[in-house]
Amino acid sequence: MSLILEGFMGSGKSAVGASLAGRLGIPFVDTDREIETRQGCSIADIFCSSGEEAFRQMETSMLQGLYLTGEEAVISLGGGTPMRDINASVIRRLGSVIYLKAPAQVLVRRLENETEERPMLEGYDLVQRVDSLLKEREGRYIELADVIIDVSDGCIADICDSIIKETGI
Ligand code: S3P
């Protein structure tokens, strides 16, 4: 069974996922990086050349592919991936879902210098955008989560400890 990390941009899904997979000795799949590798360009470029809808379709195909391989892994999702209903149902079947939760003001602080590679944030007022997207998304994150981990503070190793403890793996 896989462990799936969900949460808003800036919640640390990729860093925590890589560390957790290393500790558990299982593969790590970062769906964003995987899409970039397959497409041969950055997510920002995909949004720019093909649009958000095309990117969302790539996320869905990626998830369905992961489900079909059935390989046990730590999987970190993009912040918006759980929002499509079809993705949510695949995510549920992939394994145990862990929501890395942080309040909007913590996320804003972490994302302040990182909007360039994040097309969902670029060009917006950061505080307002994080606030409204988080409000839109948090219900889904909570609904899908088997375990919720507060990542407002604490280092990556501590967060991994909490995940291992809470999931009982
Ligand atoms: C997105 C989050 C990004 C990436 C894309 C869209 C979103 O991933 O998938 O830019 O809609 O929240 P991270 O959450 O890893 O930044």
CSV table of N, CA, C and O and ligand atoms in Angstrom, one decimal, residues 7-11 13-14 30-33 43-44 47 52 55-56 59 76-81 111 117-120 133 137 141, ligand 1:
chain,number,residue,atom,x,y,z
A,7,GLY,N,-1.7,18.3,0.1
A,7,GLY,CA,-1.6,19.5,0.9
A,7,GLY,C,-1.4,20.7,-0.1
A,7,GLY,O,-1.1,20.5,-1.3
A,8,PHE,N,-1.5,21.9,0.5
A,8,PHE,CA,-1.4,23.1,-0.3
A,8,PHE,C,0.0,23.3,-0.8
A,8,PHE,O,1.0,22.7,-0.2
A,9,MET,N,0.2,24.1,-1.8
A,9,MET,CA,1.6,24.5,-2.2
A,9,MET,C,2.3,25.0,-1.0
A,9,MET,O,1.8,25.8,-0.2
A,10,GLY,N,3.6,24.6,-0.9
A,10,GLY,CA,4.4,25.1,0.2
A,10,GLY,C,4.3,24.3,1.5
A,10,GLY,O,4.9,24.7,2.5
A,11,SER,N,3.5,23.3,1.5
A,11,SER,CA,3.3,22.5,2.7
A,11,SER,C,4.4,21.5,2.9
A,11,SER,O,4.5,20.9,4.0
A,13,LYS,N,5.3,18.8,0.7
A,13,LYS,CA,5.0,17.5,0.3
A,13,LYS,C,6.2,16.8,-0.4
A,13,LYS,O,6.5,15.6,-0.1
A,14,SER,N,7.0,17.6,-1.2
A,14,SER,CA,8.1,16.9,-1.9
A,14,SER,C,9.3,16.6,-1.0
A,14,SER,O,9.8,15.5,-1.0
A,30,ASP,N,7.3,11.9,-7.2
A,30,ASP,CA,6.8,13.3,-7.1
A,30,ASP,C,6.0,13.6,-8.4
A,30,ASP,O,6.6,13.7,-9.4
A,31,THR,N,4.7,13.6,-8.3
A,31,THR,CA,3.9,13.6,-9.5
A,31,THR,C,4.2,14.8,-10.4
A,31,THR,O,4.3,14.7,-11.6
A,32,ASP,N,4.5,16.0,-9.8
A,32,ASP,CA,4.8,17.2,-10.6
A,32,ASP,C,6.1,17.0,-11.4
A,32,ASP,O,6.2,17.3,-12.5
A,33,ARG,N,7.2,16.4,-10.7
A,33,ARG,CA,8.5,16.2,-11.3
A,33,ARG,C,8.3,15.2,-12.4
A,33,ARG,O,8.9,15.3,-13.5
A,43,ILE,N,6.3,22.8,-15.3
A,43,ILE,CA,4.9,23.0,-15.2
A,43,ILE,C,4.5,24.4,-15.6
A,43,ILE,O,3.4,24.6,-16.3
A,44,ALA,N,5.3,25.4,-15.3
A,44,ALA,CA,5.0,26.8,-15.7
A,44,ALA,C,4.9,26.8,-17.3
A,44,ALA,O,4.0,27.4,-17.8
A,47,PHE,N,1.6,25.2,-18.4
A,47,PHE,CA,0.4,26.1,-18.2
A,47,PHE,C,0.4,27.1,-19.4
A,47,PHE,O,-0.6,27.5,-19.9
A,52,GLU,N,-4.1,25.3,-18.2
A,52,GLU,CA,-4.3,24.6,-16.9
A,52,GLU,C,-5.1,23.3,-17.2
A,52,GLU,O,-4.7,22.2,-16.6
A,55,PHE,N,-2.9,20.5,-18.2
A,55,PHE,CA,-2.1,20.0,-17.1
A,55,PHE,C,-2.9,19.2,-16.1
A,55,PHE,O,-2.4,18.1,-15.7
A,56,ARG,N,-4.1,19.5,-15.9
A,56,ARG,CA,-5.0,18.7,-15.0
A,56,ARG,C,-5.2,17.3,-15.6
A,56,ARG,O,-5.3,16.4,-14.9
A,59,GLU,N,-2.3,15.3,-14.9
A,59,GLU,CA,-2.3,14.8,-13.5
A,59,GLU,C,-3.2,13.5,-13.4
A,59,GLU,O,-2.8,12.5,-12.7
A,76,SER,N,4.0,12.1,-3.7
A,76,SER,CA,3.6,13.4,-3.3
A,76,SER,C,2.8,14.0,-4.5
A,76,SER,O,3.2,14.0,-5.7
A,77,LEU,N,1.6,14.6,-4.2
A,77,LEU,CA,0.7,15.1,-5.2
A,77,LEU,C,1.0,16.6,-5.4
A,77,LEU,O,1.5,17.3,-4.5
A,78,GLY,N,0.5,17.2,-6.5
A,78,GLY,CA,0.5,18.6,-6.6
A,78,GLY,C,-0.7,19.1,-5.8
A,78,GLY,O,-1.6,18.4,-5.5
A,79,GLY,N,-0.6,20.4,-5.4
A,79,GLY,CA,-1.6,21.0,-4.4
A,79,GLY,C,-3.0,20.9,-5.0
A,79,GLY,O,-4.0,20.8,-4.2
A,80,GLY,N,-3.2,20.9,-6.3
A,80,GLY,CA,-4.6,20.9,-6.8
A,80,GLY,C,-5.0,19.6,-7.3
A,80,GLY,O,-6.2,19.4,-7.6
A,81,THR,N,-4.2,18.6,-7.2
A,81,THR,CA,-4.5,17.2,-7.7
A,81,THR,C,-5.8,16.6,-7.1
A,81,THR,O,-6.6,16.1,-7.8
A,111,LEU,N,5.8,30.7,0.7
A,111,LEU,CA,5.7,30.8,-0.8
A,111,LEU,C,6.1,32.1,-1.3
A,111,LEU,O,6.2,32.3,-2.6
A,117,GLU,N,7.7,29.7,-10.2
A,117,GLU,CA,7.5,28.4,-10.8
A,117,GLU,C,6.1,27.9,-10.5
A,117,GLU,O,5.8,26.7,-10.7
A,118,ARG,N,5.2,28.7,-9.9
A,118,ARG,CA,3.9,28.2,-9.6
A,118,ARG,C,2.8,29.1,-10.3
A,118,ARG,O,2.3,30.1,-9.8
A,119,PRO,N,2.4,28.6,-11.4
A,119,PRO,CA,1.4,29.4,-12.2
A,119,PRO,C,0.1,29.7,-11.6
A,119,PRO,O,-0.6,30.7,-11.9
A,120,MET,N,-0.3,28.9,-10.6
A,120,MET,CA,-1.5,29.2,-9.9
A,120,MET,C,-1.4,30.4,-9.0
A,120,MET,O,-2.5,30.9,-8.5
A,133,LEU,N,-7.8,30.0,-2.3
A,133,LEU,CA,-7.6,28.6,-2.8
A,133,LEU,C,-7.6,27.6,-1.7
A,133,LEU,O,-8.2,26.6,-1.8
A,137,ARG,N,-10.1,24.4,-1.2
A,137,ARG,CA,-9.5,23.1,-1.3
A,137,ARG,C,-9.5,22.3,0.0
A,137,ARG,O,-9.4,21.1,0.0
A,141,TYR,N,-9.2,18.2,1.0
A,141,TYR,CA,-8.0,17.6,1.6
A,141,TYR,C,-8.4,16.8,2.9
A,141,TYR,O,-8.0,15.7,3.1
B,1,S3P,C1,-0.6,23.4,-8.2
B,1,S3P,C2,0.4,23.0,-7.3
B,1,S3P,C3,1.8,22.7,-7.8
B,1,S3P,C4,1.7,22.2,-9.3
B,1,S3P,C5,1.0,23.1,-10.1
B,1,S3P,C6,-0.5,23.4,-9.7
B,1,S3P,C7,-1.9,23.8,-7.6
B,1,S3P,O1,2.4,21.7,-7.0
B,1,S3P,O2,1.1,20.9,-9.3
B,1,S3P,O3,1.7,24.3,-10.2
B,1,S3P,O4,-2.9,23.8,-8.3
B,1,S3P,O5,-1.9,23.9,-6.3
B,1,S3P,P1,2.9,22.0,-5.5
B,1,S3P,O6,1.8,21.8,-4.6
B,1,S3P,O7,3.9,20.8,-5.3
B,1,S3P,O8,3.6,23.3,-5.5
